[in-house]
């Protein structure tokens, strides 16, 4: 959950899960932010050398227009690209591991995530959701804003956990309905002036790499920071780490 160094003292194989930081949602009839890139595999060989690990930060939510992209997460040669921030009814979503929603959608990266959903340029301003690691962000349908794309499920920690969902699109008070966050930690979009949701988009859950929700008249939700998880099963493997708080079990 933070930057550090993993140093095996022998050669063995690991399973990895590397999730980039989620992007922030936009404001001013803003779309949802895309999830960070999601990469996982088994049988990755490591040797007795230092492997720097970078955990990508989540992007900030927009305060007057778009937010910012999430940052990349890196383990060895594996880079998961940060998510692309959401656009608006008049602004394209950014590309990223998964792309942000917008009137032109941000693209995702093959093998890491999916594109965002389309926003409405009409008076209702129903916005698209950000892309998730396993599905595209949902575009507007009439006055319904799009939900964030679904994340992906892994049992690398021993429990089944879903991560890297896209943020939901915002809605106006003109009869539109805000978009929910994608499964895996995506933040919901805000429905301007409605009790219970407020004007600010909801942030993506920390260390899931999920996107933040869009806002109409408040601030976009921040993206959730990413995560790097390593797992190895055979006995006798030893290592050191620069982080006393990040011990493998």
Rosetta silent file (secondary structure, phi, psi, omega in degrees, C-alpha in Angstrom):
SEQUENCE: XXXXXXXXXXXXXXXXXXXXXXXXXXXXXXXXXXXXXXXXXXXXXXXXXXXXXXXXXXXXXXXXXXXXXXXXXXXXXXXXXXXXXXXXXXXXXXXXXXXXXXXXXXXXXXXXXXXXXXXXXXXXXXXXXXXXXXXXXXXXXXXXXXXXXXXXXXXXXXXXXXXXXXXXXXXXXXXXXXXXXXXXXXXXXXXXXXXXXXXXXXXXXXXXXXXXXXXXXXXXXXXXXXXXXXXXXXXXXXXXXXXXXXXXX
SCORE:     score description
SCORE:     0.000 S_00000001
   1 L     0.000    1.587  175.590    0.000    0.000    0.000 S_00000001
   2 L  -150.282  163.630 -178.435    3.055    2.283   -0.131 S_00000001
   3 L   -64.349  148.101  178.706    6.302    2.536   -2.075 S_00000001
   4 E  -177.375 -165.957 -178.773    9.142    0.256   -1.035 S_00000001
   5 E  -133.031  132.825  177.786   11.607   -2.430   -2.071 S_00000001
   6 E  -111.600  121.886 -174.330   11.153   -6.209   -2.183 S_00000001
   7 E  -127.343   98.362  174.234   14.428   -8.173   -2.162 S_00000001
   8 E   -65.444  149.909  175.112   14.354  -11.969   -2.481 S_00000001
   9 L  -103.283    4.851  175.262   17.393  -13.810   -1.146 S_00000001
  10 L  -153.801  179.760  179.125   16.899  -16.684   -3.603 S_00000001
  11 L   -97.440  132.496  175.756   15.118  -17.388   -6.888 S_00000001
  12 E  -162.253  175.286 -179.547   11.455  -18.388   -6.909 S_00000001
  13 E  -102.109  145.913  175.770    8.152  -17.620   -8.607 S_00000001
  14 E  -125.142  156.843  164.103    5.499  -15.193   -7.404 S_00000001
  15 E   -98.519  138.715 -179.227    1.917  -14.420   -8.260 S_00000001
  16 E  -127.459  152.877  167.555    1.337  -10.683   -8.608 S_00000001
  17 E  -134.551  118.844 -178.655   -1.531   -8.233   -8.671 S_00000001
  18 E  -123.883  117.796 -178.069   -0.635   -4.684   -9.681 S_00000001
  19 E  -121.538  124.656  178.001   -3.407   -2.050   -9.767 S_00000001
  20 L   -73.091  168.196  178.242   -2.771    1.556  -10.796 S_00000001
  21 L   -69.494  140.916  177.011   -4.290    4.558   -9.072 S_00000001
  22 L   -75.837  156.061 -177.950   -7.867    5.439   -9.973 S_00000001
  23 L   -91.132  157.411  175.368   -8.672    8.778  -11.607 S_00000001
  24 L   -78.926  153.749  174.619  -10.694   11.624  -10.183 S_00000001
  25 L   -82.688  159.185  179.948  -14.156   12.521  -11.427 S_00000001
  26 L   -90.751  171.175  175.952  -14.902   15.823  -13.165 S_00000001
  27 L  -129.424  172.699 -175.692  -17.229   18.617  -12.090 S_00000001
  28 L    73.972   57.286 -168.659  -19.559   21.038  -13.882 S_00000001
  29 L    63.165   62.168 -171.169  -21.769   18.264  -15.270 S_00000001
  30 E   -99.280  146.952  176.790  -18.843   15.882  -14.825 S_00000001
  31 L   -90.109  167.851 -178.974  -18.325   12.276  -15.831 S_00000001
  32 L   -77.480  153.210  177.474  -16.790    9.521  -13.705 S_00000001
  33 L   -82.998  151.298  179.415  -13.084    8.751  -13.514 S_00000001
  34 L   -82.388  154.311  176.876  -11.593    5.546  -14.868 S_00000001
  35 L   -73.367  156.748  172.552  -10.061    2.805  -12.760 S_00000001
  36 L   -67.975  155.995  178.214   -6.347    2.191  -12.662 S_00000001
  37 L   -58.353  147.373 -174.025   -4.911   -0.512  -14.868 S_00000001
  38 E  -126.505  115.263  179.620   -5.272   -4.059  -13.518 S_00000001
  39 E  -131.529  134.509 -179.627   -2.612   -6.675  -14.223 S_00000001
  40 E  -150.533  145.311  178.083   -2.247  -10.091  -12.598 S_00000001
  41 E  -165.944  164.500  175.345   -0.445  -13.345  -13.401 S_00000001
  42 E  -112.389  168.706  174.277    1.241  -16.349  -11.808 S_00000001
  43 E    70.280   29.837  177.935    4.672  -17.864  -12.366 S_00000001
  44 E   -88.205  118.552 -174.742    6.629  -14.608  -12.467 S_00000001
  45 E   -80.680  132.135  173.708   10.258  -15.400  -11.694 S_00000001
  46 E  -120.327  155.009 -179.983   12.234  -13.292   -9.233 S_00000001
  47 L  -127.775 -179.174 -175.055   15.907  -13.564   -8.299 S_00000001
  48 L   -78.906   78.412  176.593   18.140  -12.289   -5.492 S_00000001
  49 L  -152.442  167.179 -179.432   18.010   -8.602   -6.329 S_00000001
  50 E   -82.978  132.991  176.086   16.075   -5.538   -5.220 S_00000001
  51 E  -116.115  102.852  175.896   12.703   -4.899   -6.869 S_00000001
  52 E   -64.600  141.352  179.350   11.444   -1.354   -6.290 S_00000001
  53 E  -122.482  129.878  176.757    7.676   -1.174   -5.876 S_00000001
  54 E  -117.842  128.233  176.545    5.612    1.918   -6.632 S_00000001
  55 L  -105.041  116.706 -174.710    1.987    2.211   -5.541 S_00000001
  56 L   -68.686  133.406  176.484    0.138    4.709   -7.702 S_00000001
  57 L   -74.812  154.082  173.873   -1.724    7.531   -5.973 S_00000001
  58 L   -74.797  150.014  177.611   -5.328    8.265   -6.832 S_00000001
  59 L   -75.809  157.687  178.910   -6.074   11.314   -8.970 S_00000001
  60 L   -81.285  151.883  175.006   -7.728   14.400   -7.520 S_00000001
  61 L   -76.927  150.980 -179.764  -11.351   15.244   -8.188 S_00000001
  62 L   -68.679  142.770  177.133  -12.129   18.232  -10.382 S_00000001
  63 L  -111.145  -20.211  176.333  -12.872   21.561   -8.698 S_00000001
  64 L  -139.306  -14.635  178.348  -13.722   23.612  -11.787 S_00000001
  65 L  -158.239 -117.348  178.726  -13.510   21.161  -14.687 S_00000001
  66 L   -79.430  160.696  170.142  -11.639   17.881  -14.985 S_00000001
  67 L   -89.867 -146.793  178.404   -9.719   16.169  -12.201 S_00000001
  68 L  -126.017  157.214  176.508   -6.388   14.412  -12.685 S_00000001
  69 L   -67.004  156.459  169.504   -5.350   10.977  -13.843 S_00000001
  70 L   -73.747  161.934  179.660   -4.288    8.319  -11.374 S_00000001
  71 L   -93.167  156.972 -178.541   -0.589    7.471  -11.086 S_00000001
  72 L   -71.881  146.788  168.124    1.039    4.261  -12.322 S_00000001
  73 E  -107.229  140.425 -172.591    1.761    1.282  -10.055 S_00000001
  74 E  -137.322  132.937  167.114    4.953   -0.640  -10.807 S_00000001
  75 E  -134.371  117.343 -179.793    6.497   -3.963   -9.788 S_00000001
  76 L    54.101 -123.313 -179.714    9.628   -5.010  -11.685 S_00000001
  77 L   -89.389    3.683 -176.421    8.723   -4.938  -15.413 S_00000001
  78 E   -97.027  116.651  176.328    4.994   -4.796  -14.684 S_00000001
  79 E  -118.978  125.504  172.889    3.406   -1.348  -14.982 S_00000001
  80 E  -106.516  118.272 -172.528   -0.303   -0.757  -14.454 S_00000001
  81 L   -74.251  140.292  176.946   -1.243    2.638  -15.851 S_00000001
  82 L   -62.156  155.147 -178.681   -3.263    5.082  -13.765 S_00000001
  83 L   -69.505  158.736  177.882   -6.887    5.691  -14.719 S_00000001
  84 L   -92.660  132.963 -177.880   -8.011    8.540  -16.989 S_00000001
  85 L   -65.763  154.283  179.480   -9.984   11.374  -15.414 S_00000001
  86 L   -69.905  152.634  172.149  -13.569   11.983  -16.429 S_00000001
  87 L   -95.219 -151.924  179.233  -14.583   14.594  -18.973 S_00000001
  88 E  -140.852 -169.493  175.819  -17.835   16.574  -19.100 S_00000001
  89 L   -63.555  -20.197 -178.999  -20.724   17.266  -21.445 S_00000001
  90 L  -125.434   12.031 -174.726  -18.274   19.418  -23.431 S_00000001
  91 E  -136.445  135.569  179.448  -14.927   17.795  -22.556 S_00000001
  92 L   -72.350  145.212  171.291  -13.411   14.476  -23.580 S_00000001
  93 L   -73.019  151.587  179.633  -12.484   11.936  -20.946 S_00000001
  94 L   -82.450  150.345  171.821   -8.794   11.097  -20.606 S_00000001
  95 L   -75.566  157.960  178.141   -7.265    7.803  -21.642 S_00000001
  96 L  -176.168 -164.496  173.801   -5.676    5.598  -18.982 S_00000001
  97 L   -51.866  -50.442  160.891   -5.536    2.066  -17.650 S_00000001
  98 L  -121.305  147.155 -173.365   -9.304    2.501  -17.859 S_00000001
  99 L   -90.087  158.458  176.120  -10.650    5.656  -19.500 S_00000001
 100 L   -81.947  154.967  173.450  -12.841    8.427  -18.132 S_00000001
 101 L   -72.306  167.068  179.190  -16.375    9.109  -19.306 S_00000001
 102 E   164.747  177.769  179.539  -17.116   12.197  -21.391 S_00000001
 103 L   -71.097  -21.960  159.332  -18.704   13.545  -24.556 S_00000001
 104 L  -122.307  125.264 -171.214  -15.770   11.785  -26.209 S_00000001
 105 L   -78.957  146.760  172.973  -14.845    8.774  -24.092 S_00000001
 106 L   -78.776  139.311 -178.088  -11.349    8.110  -22.804 S_00000001
 107 L   -84.665  155.319  171.955   -9.893    4.814  -23.983 S_00000001
 108 L   -99.038  178.241  179.044   -8.515    2.031  -21.802 S_00000001
 109 L  -106.558  127.159 -179.651   -5.430   -0.107  -22.360 S_00000001
 110 L   -54.292  131.809 -178.761   -5.919   -3.632  -23.668 S_00000001
 111 L    85.779   -4.802  179.060   -5.197   -6.134  -20.914 S_00000001
 112 L  -123.743  -36.104 -177.124   -5.571   -3.484  -18.196 S_00000001
 113 L  -177.912 -170.042 -170.716   -9.013   -1.912  -18.471 S_00000001
 114 L  -128.308  168.863 -178.297  -11.811   -0.474  -20.568 S_00000001
 115 L   -73.368  162.876  174.696  -13.077    2.805  -21.976 S_00000001
 116 L   -79.548  178.695 -178.536  -15.410    5.233  -20.241 S_00000001
 117 L  -101.394  158.212 -173.381  -19.066    5.844  -21.035 S_00000001
 118 E   -79.869  138.561  177.325  -20.605    8.549  -23.230 S_00000001
 119 L   -97.781  155.101  179.269  -22.004   11.783  -21.789 S_00000001
 120 L   -90.140  129.962  178.355  -25.081   13.680  -22.984 S_00000001
 121 L   -91.747    2.383 -178.696  -24.479   17.158  -24.436 S_00000001
 122 L   -81.111 -170.815 -173.878  -28.157   18.123  -24.119 S_00000001
 123 L   -70.594  -20.621 -179.358  -29.896   20.152  -21.422 S_00000001
 124 L   -77.129  -29.825  178.344  -30.270   17.201  -19.035 S_00000001
 125 L    57.694   43.593  172.274  -26.489   16.686  -18.851 S_00000001
 126 L   -74.493  130.798 -169.139  -26.608   13.006  -17.942 S_00000001
 127 L  -108.785  155.441  179.508  -22.973   11.888  -17.702 S_00000001
 128 L   -82.469  153.974  175.676  -21.039    8.731  -18.535 S_00000001
 129 L   -85.741  157.950  175.755  -19.327    6.490  -16.017 S_00000001
 130 L   -75.336  154.226  179.311  -15.612    5.775  -15.944 S_00000001
 131 L   -70.793  151.076  175.459  -14.289    2.515  -17.305 S_00000001
 132 L  -112.252  175.701 -176.112  -13.527   -0.432  -15.028 S_00000001
 133 L   -74.049  -15.193  179.405  -10.977   -3.213  -15.287 S_00000001
 134 L  -125.877    2.180 -179.797  -13.516   -5.726  -16.591 S_00000001
 135 L  -159.843  151.975  176.609  -16.184   -3.597  -18.327 S_00000001
 136 L   -68.913  152.637  171.655  -16.687   -0.310  -20.150 S_00000001
 137 L   -65.253  146.712 -177.218  -18.239    2.589  -18.301 S_00000001
 138 L   -82.529  133.360  176.550  -21.959    2.878  -18.940 S_00000001
 139 L   -83.049  168.249 -179.940  -23.095    5.765  -21.112 S_00000001
 140 L   -64.571  149.843  171.603  -26.154    7.931  -20.485 S_00000001
 141 E  -132.212  103.974 -175.608  -29.606    6.633  -21.402 S_00000001
 142 L    63.571 -120.216  178.638  -32.101    9.481  -21.636 S_00000001
 143 L   -96.098    6.411  179.629  -31.933   11.252  -18.270 S_00000001
 144 E   -91.820  119.812  174.584  -30.093    8.341  -16.594 S_00000001
 145 L   -74.230  157.617 -175.195  -26.381    8.925  -16.015 S_00000001
 146 L   -84.444  146.442  174.309  -24.054    6.000  -16.505 S_00000001
 147 L   -83.325  162.984  176.017  -22.586    3.818  -13.782 S_00000001
 148 L   -71.144  150.865  176.424  -18.901    3.005  -13.565 S_00000001
 149 L   -65.830  150.151 -176.417  -17.583   -0.088  -15.284 S_00000001
 150 L   -69.607  149.242  174.944  -17.197   -3.202  -13.153 S_00000001
 151 L   -86.305 -168.642 -177.601  -13.918   -4.159  -11.532 S_00000001
 152 E  -120.202  149.319 -175.490  -12.168   -7.534  -11.398 S_00000001
 153 E  -106.124  135.982  178.265  -12.117  -10.157   -8.660 S_00000001
 154 E  -137.610  147.942  174.752   -9.004  -11.838   -7.272 S_00000001
 155 L  -112.523   26.782 -176.676   -8.335  -14.270   -4.413 S_00000001
 156 L   -60.940  -28.005  179.712   -4.606  -13.544   -4.233 S_00000001
 157 L   -90.035   -0.039 -176.433   -4.922  -12.600   -0.550 S_00000001
 158 L   101.157  -18.257  175.945   -6.922  -15.737    0.282 S_00000001
 159 L  -120.428  147.269  179.485  -10.273  -13.932    0.127 S_00000001
 160 L   -77.107  116.052 -177.750  -12.214  -13.010   -2.984 S_00000001
 161 E  -131.106  136.057  177.329  -11.980   -9.220   -3.394 S_00000001
 162 E  -100.093  135.070 -178.769  -13.103   -7.023   -6.298 S_00000001
 163 E  -135.053  167.889  170.984  -11.017   -3.981   -7.218 S_00000001
 164 L    66.140   53.342  171.988  -10.698   -1.332   -9.942 S_00000001
 165 L   -92.602  152.269  178.312  -14.272   -0.167  -10.548 S_00000001
 166 L   -81.877  158.446  176.901  -15.042    3.018  -12.484 S_00000001
 167 L   -81.109  150.837 -179.723  -16.646    6.140  -11.026 S_00000001
 168 L   -82.171  155.818  178.687  -20.287    7.010  -11.741 S_00000001
 169 L   -81.879  151.498  179.856  -21.440    9.990  -13.787 S_00000001
 170 L   -81.940  168.117  177.695  -23.079   13.046  -12.222 S_00000001
 171 E  -138.397  155.513  175.678  -26.604   14.292  -12.829 S_00000001
 172 L   -90.137 -178.764  177.049  -28.376   17.650  -12.720 S_00000001
 173 L   -87.156    6.280 -175.689  -31.580   18.483  -10.882 S_00000001
 174 L   -89.340   42.133  176.255  -33.443   18.493  -14.208 S_00000001
 175 L    89.208    2.257 -179.513  -34.870   15.008  -13.816 S_00000001
 176 L   -84.127  162.051 -179.363  -31.638   13.101  -14.342 S_00000001
 177 E  -121.098  128.382 -176.674  -30.463   10.178  -12.186 S_00000001
 178 L   -69.493  158.738  179.264  -26.818    9.921  -11.061 S_00000001
 179 L   -91.091  141.233  177.649  -24.663    6.918  -11.874 S_00000001
 180 L   -81.870  161.029  177.278  -23.519    4.461   -9.223 S_00000001
 181 L   -73.606  149.512  177.217  -19.894    3.426   -8.807 S_00000001
 182 L   -68.812  149.289  179.034  -18.646    0.293  -10.506 S_00000001
 183 L   -56.342  140.178 -178.103  -18.210   -2.851   -8.417 S_00000001
 184 L   107.454    4.081  173.597  -14.798   -2.978   -6.781 S_00000001
 185 L   118.390    6.178  179.032  -14.797    0.428   -5.117 S_00000001
 186 L   -65.463  142.063  179.194  -15.895    3.007   -7.708 S_00000001
 187 L   -83.657  145.296  178.615  -17.377    6.216   -6.303 S_00000001
 188 L   -76.227  152.652  172.396  -20.936    7.270   -7.179 S_00000001
 189 L   -74.914  161.423 -179.119  -21.673   10.445   -9.058 S_00000001
 190 L   -94.414  146.599  176.210  -23.392   13.338   -7.304 S_00000001
 191 E  -110.225  104.378 -168.810  -26.993   14.383   -7.881 S_00000001
 192 L   -52.797  124.953  173.269  -26.959   18.140   -7.467 S_00000001
 193 L    78.307    7.920 -176.606  -28.987   19.419   -4.542 S_00000001
 194 L   -99.647  125.935  178.470  -30.340   16.034   -3.468 S_00000001
 195 L   -59.664  139.961  178.500  -30.252   15.113    0.220 S_00000001
 196 L    98.304  -23.235  177.089  -28.264   11.964    0.928 S_00000001
 197 L  -117.811  -28.387 -179.362  -25.816   12.375   -1.928 S_00000001
 198 L    71.234 -174.556 -177.038  -24.727   15.994   -1.646 S_00000001
 199 L   -95.526  -14.076 -177.612  -23.052   17.947   -4.408 S_00000001
 200 L   -92.463  139.531  172.366  -19.617   16.254   -4.315 S_00000001
 201 L   -64.560  152.591 -178.789  -18.797   13.085   -6.184 S_00000001
 202 L   -84.496  138.506 -179.175  -17.905   10.098   -4.014 S_00000001
 203 L   -72.881  149.123  170.513  -14.246    9.068   -3.823 S_00000001
 204 L   -68.672  149.313 -176.917  -13.029    5.683   -5.033 S_00000001
 205 L   -68.772  134.020 -177.044  -12.088    3.298   -2.231 S_00000001
 206 L   -60.952  140.421  178.296   -8.426    3.541   -1.216 S_00000001
 207 L    63.428   22.858  167.333   -6.096    0.752   -2.428 S_00000001
 208 L  -112.099   -9.980 -177.559   -8.619   -0.596   -4.913 S_00000001
 209 L    67.790   26.638 -175.742   -7.492    1.649   -7.775 S_00000001
 210 L   -91.502  154.920 -178.996  -11.116    2.709   -8.383 S_00000001
 211 L   -81.080  155.534  176.604  -12.312    5.897  -10.044 S_00000001
 212 L   -88.041  155.860 -179.755  -14.058    8.818   -8.358 S_00000001
 213 L   -80.004  152.993  177.289  -17.594    9.922   -9.149 S_00000001
 214 L   -79.237  163.548  178.174  -18.447   13.028  -11.141 S_00000001
 215 L  -130.400  152.281  175.078  -20.175   16.111   -9.745 S_00000001
 216 L   -90.978  -48.620 -174.527  -22.556   18.644  -11.226 S_00000001
 217 L  -129.478   -0.322  176.676  -22.011   21.658   -8.962 S_00000001
 218 L  -108.169 -142.348  177.059  -19.578   20.470   -6.249 S_00000001
 219 L  -102.840  144.413  173.941  -16.187   18.761   -6.467 S_00000001
 220 L   -67.332  151.977  178.439  -15.491   15.557   -8.316 S_00000001
 221 L   -73.670  142.467  177.402  -14.635   12.519   -6.203 S_00000001
 222 L   -72.178  152.680  173.599  -10.970   11.576   -5.841 S_00000001
 223 L   -79.203  153.447  177.754   -9.684    8.317   -7.249 S_00000001
 224 L   -83.097  139.583  176.031   -8.586    5.546   -4.922 S_00000001
 225 L   -58.617  156.225  179.310   -4.879    4.728   -4.635 S_00000001
 226 L   -83.664 -162.153 -178.610   -3.726    1.490   -6.222 S_00000001
 227 E  -158.944  151.510  171.932   -2.080   -1.552   -4.660 S_00000001
 228 E  -127.026  123.933 -178.534    0.689   -4.091   -5.316 S_00000001
 229 E  -125.727  131.205  175.735    0.279   -7.625   -3.918 S_00000001
 230 E  -119.017  141.514 -179.937    2.788  -10.479   -4.194 S_00000001
 231 E  -138.859  137.040  171.725    2.103  -14.079   -3.254 S_00000001
 232 L  -141.132  146.363 -167.090    4.287  -17.171   -3.253 S_00000001
 233 L  -110.032  -28.483 -175.198    3.382  -20.663   -2.124 S_00000001
 234 L   -74.891  149.316 -176.733    6.493  -22.853   -2.035 S_00000001
 235 L   -79.854  161.882  174.690    8.388  -23.199    1.249 S_00000001
 236 L    86.666   -0.180  178.795   11.903  -22.008    1.937 S_00000001
 237 L   -83.221  131.524  179.241   11.642  -18.675    0.141 S_00000001
 238 L  -126.078  158.334 -175.637   13.140  -15.773    2.047 S_00000001
 239 E  -161.565  168.337  167.662   13.226  -12.052    1.355 S_00000001
 240 E  -126.354  159.460  177.020   13.662   -8.671    2.943 S_00000001
 241 E  -140.147  148.192  179.269   11.505   -5.584    2.543 S_00000001
 242 L   -76.286   -8.152 -173.883   12.092   -1.917    3.245 S_00000001
 243 L  -112.388  111.429  179.409    8.638   -1.664    4.823 S_00000001
 244 L   -67.580  -23.553 -177.948    8.148   -3.015    8.322 S_00000001
 245 L   -85.906  -11.765 -176.760    4.395   -2.542    7.922 S_00000001
 246 L  -112.531   74.214  178.878    4.178   -4.566    4.693 S_00000001
 247 L   -97.456  138.103  173.442    5.043   -8.125    5.674 S_00000001
 248 L   -83.245  150.218 -177.711    4.053  -11.129    3.602 S_00000001
 249 L  -116.309    0.000    0.000    2.503  -14.045    5.480 S_00000001
